[in-house]
CSV table of N, CA and C and ligand atoms in Angstrom, one decimal:
chain,number,residue,atom,x,y,z
A,27,UNK,N,-30.9,2.0,65.5
A,27,UNK,CA,-29.5,2.8,65.7
A,27,UNK,C,-30.4,4.0,64.7
A,28,UNK,N,-30.2,4.9,65.7
A,28,UNK,CA,-29.8,6.7,66.1
A,28,UNK,C,-30.1,6.8,64.5
A,29,UNK,N,-28.2,7.2,65.0
A,29,UNK,CA,-27.2,7.7,64.5
A,29,UNK,C,-26.3,7.1,64.3
A,30,UNK,N,-26.3,7.9,62.6
A,30,UNK,CA,-24.3,6.7,62.2
A,30,UNK,C,-23.4,7.6,62.2
A,31,UNK,N,-22.2,7.0,63.3
A,31,UNK,CA,-20.9,7.8,63.1
A,31,UNK,C,-20.4,7.9,61.8
A,32,UNK,N,-19.9,8.7,62.4
A,32,UNK,CA,-19.0,10.0,61.0
A,32,UNK,C,-17.9,9.2,60.4
A,33,UNK,N,-17.4,8.1,61.7
A,33,UNK,CA,-16.3,6.6,61.0
A,33,UNK,C,-15.3,6.3,61.9
A,34,UNK,N,-15.8,5.3,61.8
A,34,UNK,CA,-15.3,3.5,61.9
A,34,UNK,C,-13.8,3.3,62.4
A,35,UNK,N,-12.9,3.2,62.5
A,35,UNK,CA,-12.0,3.3,62.6
A,35,UNK,C,-11.5,1.5,63.3
A,36,UNK,N,-10.9,1.1,62.3
A,36,UNK,CA,-10.4,-0.3,63.0
A,36,UNK,C,-9.1,-0.8,63.0
A,37,UNK,N,-8.6,-0.6,64.3
A,37,UNK,CA,-7.5,-0.7,64.9
A,37,UNK,C,-7.1,-1.7,65.0
A,38,UNK,N,-5.3,-1.8,64.2
A,38,UNK,CA,-4.9,-3.1,64.8
A,38,UNK,C,-4.4,-3.8,66.2
A,39,UNK,N,-4.8,-4.8,65.8
A,39,UNK,CA,-4.5,-6.2,67.0
A,39,UNK,C,-3.3,-6.7,67.4
A,40,UNK,N,-3.5,-6.6,66.8
A,40,UNK,CA,-1.7,-7.1,66.5
A,40,UNK,C,-0.7,-8.4,65.9
A,41,UNK,N,0.4,-9.1,66.1
A,41,UNK,CA,0.7,-10.0,65.2
A,41,UNK,C,0.0,-11.2,66.3
A,42,UNK,N,0.6,-10.5,67.6
A,42,UNK,CA,-0.8,-12.4,68.3
A,42,UNK,C,-2.0,-11.6,68.3
A,43,UNK,N,-2.5,-11.0,67.8
A,43,UNK,CA,-3.8,-10.4,69.2
A,43,UNK,C,-4.3,-10.2,71.0
A,44,UNK,N,-3.8,-10.4,71.3
A,44,UNK,CA,-3.0,-9.6,72.2
A,44,UNK,C,-2.3,-8.8,72.8
A,45,UNK,N,-1.1,-8.5,71.8
A,45,UNK,CA,-0.9,-7.5,72.2
A,45,UNK,C,-1.5,-6.0,70.9
A,46,UNK,N,-0.5,-5.0,71.6
A,46,UNK,CA,-1.0,-3.9,70.1
A,46,UNK,C,0.2,-3.7,69.7
A,47,UNK,N,-1.1,-3.3,68.5
A,47,UNK,CA,0.7,-3.3,66.8
A,47,UNK,C,1.0,-1.9,67.1
A,48,UNK,N,2.6,-2.2,67.0
A,48,UNK,CA,3.5,-1.5,67.8
A,48,UNK,C,3.3,0.2,66.4
A,49,UNK,N,3.1,0.3,65.7
A,49,UNK,CA,2.4,0.9,65.1
A,49,UNK,C,1.4,1.8,64.8
A,50,UNK,N,1.0,0.5,65.5
A,50,UNK,CA,-1.1,1.9,65.7
A,50,UNK,C,-1.5,1.6,65.4
A,51,UNK,N,-2.0,0.4,63.4
A,51,UNK,CA,-1.8,1.6,62.8
A,51,UNK,C,-3.6,1.1,62.6
A,52,UNK,N,-4.0,2.1,61.4
A,52,UNK,CA,-5.3,1.2,61.4
A,52,UNK,C,-5.4,1.7,59.5
A,53,UNK,N,-6.7,1.1,59.3
A,53,UNK,CA,-7.6,0.8,58.4
A,53,UNK,C,-7.5,2.5,58.1
A,54,UNK,N,-7.5,2.5,57.0
A,54,UNK,CA,-8.3,4.1,56.2
A,54,UNK,C,-9.4,4.1,55.3
A,55,UNK,N,-10.3,4.3,56.0
A,55,UNK,CA,-11.9,4.5,55.5
A,55,UNK,C,-12.0,5.0,54.4
A,56,UNK,N,-12.5,4.6,53.7
A,56,UNK,CA,-12.9,5.4,53.1
A,56,UNK,C,-14.7,6.2,53.1
A,57,UNK,N,-14.8,7.0,52.5
A,57,UNK,CA,-16.0,7.8,53.3
A,57,UNK,C,-17.0,7.0,53.2
A,58,UNK,N,-17.6,6.5,51.9
A,58,UNK,CA,-18.0,5.5,52.3
A,58,UNK,C,-18.4,4.5,52.9
A,59,UNK,N,-18.1,4.4,53.3
A,59,UNK,CA,-17.5,2.9,54.3
A,59,UNK,C,-18.2,3.6,55.7
A,60,UNK,N,-19.4,3.0,56.4
A,60,UNK,CA,-20.2,4.2,57.7
A,60,UNK,C,-19.6,2.8,58.5
A,61,UNK,N,-19.7,1.5,58.1
A,61,UNK,CA,-19.8,0.0,59.8
A,61,UNK,C,-18.4,-0.5,60.0
A,62,UNK,N,-18.3,-1.3,60.8
A,62,UNK,CA,-16.2,-1.6,61.0
A,62,UNK,C,-16.3,-2.9,60.0
A,63,UNK,N,-17.9,-3.2,58.9
A,63,UNK,CA,-17.3,-4.8,58.0
A,63,UNK,C,-17.2,-3.5,57.2
A,64,UNK,N,-17.8,-2.9,56.4
A,64,UNK,CA,-17.9,-1.7,55.5
A,64,UNK,C,-16.2,-1.5,55.8
A,65,UNK,N,-15.3,-0.5,56.3
A,65,UNK,CA,-14.0,-0.6,56.6
A,65,UNK,C,-13.1,-2.0,57.1
A,66,UNK,N,-13.5,-2.7,57.4
A,66,UNK,CA,-12.8,-3.9,57.5
A,66,UNK,C,-12.7,-4.6,55.6
A,67,UNK,N,-13.7,-4.1,54.7
A,67,UNK,CA,-12.8,-4.7,53.8
A,67,UNK,C,-12.9,-3.3,52.6
A,68,UNK,N,-12.1,-2.8,53.2
A,68,UNK,CA,-11.6,-1.4,53.2
A,68,UNK,C,-10.5,-2.0,52.9
A,69,UNK,N,-9.7,-2.1,54.8
A,69,UNK,CA,-8.9,-2.5,55.2
A,69,UNK,C,-8.9,-3.3,54.0
A,70,UNK,N,-9.5,-4.8,53.6
A,70,UNK,CA,-8.6,-5.7,52.9
A,70,UNK,C,-7.6,-5.4,51.5
A,71,UNK,N,-8.9,-4.8,50.4
A,71,UNK,CA,-7.3,-3.6,49.8
A,71,UNK,C,-6.4,-3.5,49.9
A,72,UNK,N,-6.3,-2.9,51.0
A,72,UNK,CA,-4.6,-2.4,52.0
A,72,UNK,C,-4.3,-3.2,52.0
A,73,UNK,N,-4.0,-4.2,52.2
A,73,UNK,CA,-3.8,-5.6,52.5
A,73,UNK,C,-4.0,-5.5,54.2
A,74,UNK,N,-4.8,-5.6,54.5
A,74,UNK,CA,-5.5,-6.2,55.6
A,74,UNK,C,-5.5,-6.8,56.3
A,75,UNK,N,-6.1,-8.0,57.0
A,75,UNK,CA,-6.3,-10.1,57.6
A,75,UNK,C,-7.5,-9.8,59.1
A,76,UNK,N,-8.9,-10.4,58.5
A,76,UNK,CA,-9.2,-11.0,59.6
A,76,UNK,C,-8.9,-12.0,59.8
A,77,UNK,N,-8.7,-11.8,61.8
A,77,UNK,CA,-8.5,-13.5,61.5
A,77,UNK,C,-9.5,-14.2,62.8
A,78,UNK,N,-10.3,-14.9,62.6
A,78,UNK,CA,-11.0,-15.7,63.8
A,78,UNK,C,-9.7,-16.2,65.1
A,79,UNK,N,-10.1,-15.5,66.6
A,79,UNK,CA,-9.6,-16.1,67.1
A,79,UNK,C,-10.7,-16.2,68.7
A,80,UNK,N,-10.4,-17.2,69.6
A,80,UNK,CA,-11.2,-16.6,70.9
A,80,UNK,C,-12.3,-15.9,70.5
A,81,UNK,N,-13.0,-16.2,69.2
A,81,UNK,CA,-14.7,-16.6,69.7
A,81,UNK,C,-14.9,-14.2,69.1
A,82,UNK,N,-13.1,-14.3,68.4
A,82,UNK,CA,-13.6,-12.4,67.6
A,82,UNK,C,-12.7,-12.7,67.1
A,83,UNK,N,-12.7,-11.8,66.7
A,83,UNK,CA,-12.3,-10.9,65.1
A,83,UNK,C,-11.3,-10.1,65.5
A,84,UNK,N,-10.4,-10.0,64.9
A,84,UNK,CA,-8.8,-9.9,64.9
A,84,UNK,C,-8.3,-8.7,63.7
A,85,UNK,N,-8.0,-7.7,63.9
A,85,UNK,CA,-7.3,-7.0,61.8
A,85,UNK,C,-6.3,-6.8,61.9
A,86,UNK,N,-5.5,-7.4,60.9
A,86,UNK,CA,-4.7,-7.9,61.3
A,86,UNK,C,-3.9,-6.7,60.5
A,87,UNK,N,-2.8,-5.7,60.6
A,87,UNK,CA,-2.5,-4.9,59.5
A,87,UNK,C,-1.4,-5.6,58.5
A,88,UNK,N,-1.0,-4.7,57.4
A,88,UNK,CA,0.2,-6.0,56.4
A,88,UNK,C,1.3,-6.0,56.4
A,89,UNK,N,1.4,-4.9,58.1
A,89,UNK,CA,3.1,-5.6,58.6
A,89,UNK,C,2.4,-6.1,59.2
A,90,UNK,N,1.6,-6.5,61.0
A,90,UNK,CA,1.8,-7.8,61.5
A,90,UNK,C,1.5,-9.0,60.5
A,91,UNK,N,0.7,-8.6,59.7
A,91,UNK,CA,0.7,-9.5,59.1
A,91,UNK,C,1.9,-10.8,58.6
A,92,UNK,N,2.9,-9.6,58.2
A,92,UNK,CA,4.2,-10.3,57.7
A,92,UNK,C,5.1,-11.5,58.5
A,93,UNK,N,4.6,-10.6,59.7
A,93,UNK,CA,5.9,-10.9,61.0
A,93,UNK,C,4.7,-12.3,62.3
A,94,UNK,N,3.3,-12.4,61.5
A,94,UNK,CA,2.7,-13.3,63.0
A,94,UNK,C,3.6,-14.9,62.5
A,95,UNK,N,4.1,-15.4,64.1
A,95,UNK,CA,4.1,-16.6,64.0
A,95,UNK,C,3.0,-17.1,63.2
A,96,UNK,N,3.4,-18.5,63.2
A,96,UNK,CA,2.5,-19.6,63.0
A,96,UNK,C,1.8,-19.8,63.6
A,97,UNK,N,0.0,-19.4,64.3
A,97,UNK,CA,-0.7,-20.7,64.6
A,97,UNK,C,-1.5,-21.4,63.4
A,98,UNK,N,-2.0,-22.2,64.9
A,98,UNK,CA,-2.9,-23.2,64.4
A,98,UNK,C,-4.8,-22.9,64.3
A,99,UNK,N,-5.0,-23.3,62.8
A,99,UNK,CA,-5.6,-21.7,61.8
A,99,UNK,C,-6.6,-23.3,61.6
A,100,UNK,N,-8.0,-22.9,62.3
A,100,UNK,CA,-9.0,-23.7,61.7
A,100,UNK,C,-10.1,-22.9,61.3
B,13,ZN,ZN1,-0.6,-3.8,63.2
């Protein structure tokens, strides 16, 4: 890595992972959070959750989480 990104935006993947979040919410990262993992950790404090689906991580904002349909989780 030759450069650090100044900010990482973690956008919500929506309630199902295939739809965009209706609110286009994004995690508000702390100043010290530079990597996606750190930002996700920040988001978790604000109620964001991550879900693994179809081999990748989905970022779910608090609003979508409450609207999530029940999916089988393994
Ligand atoms: Zn959302």
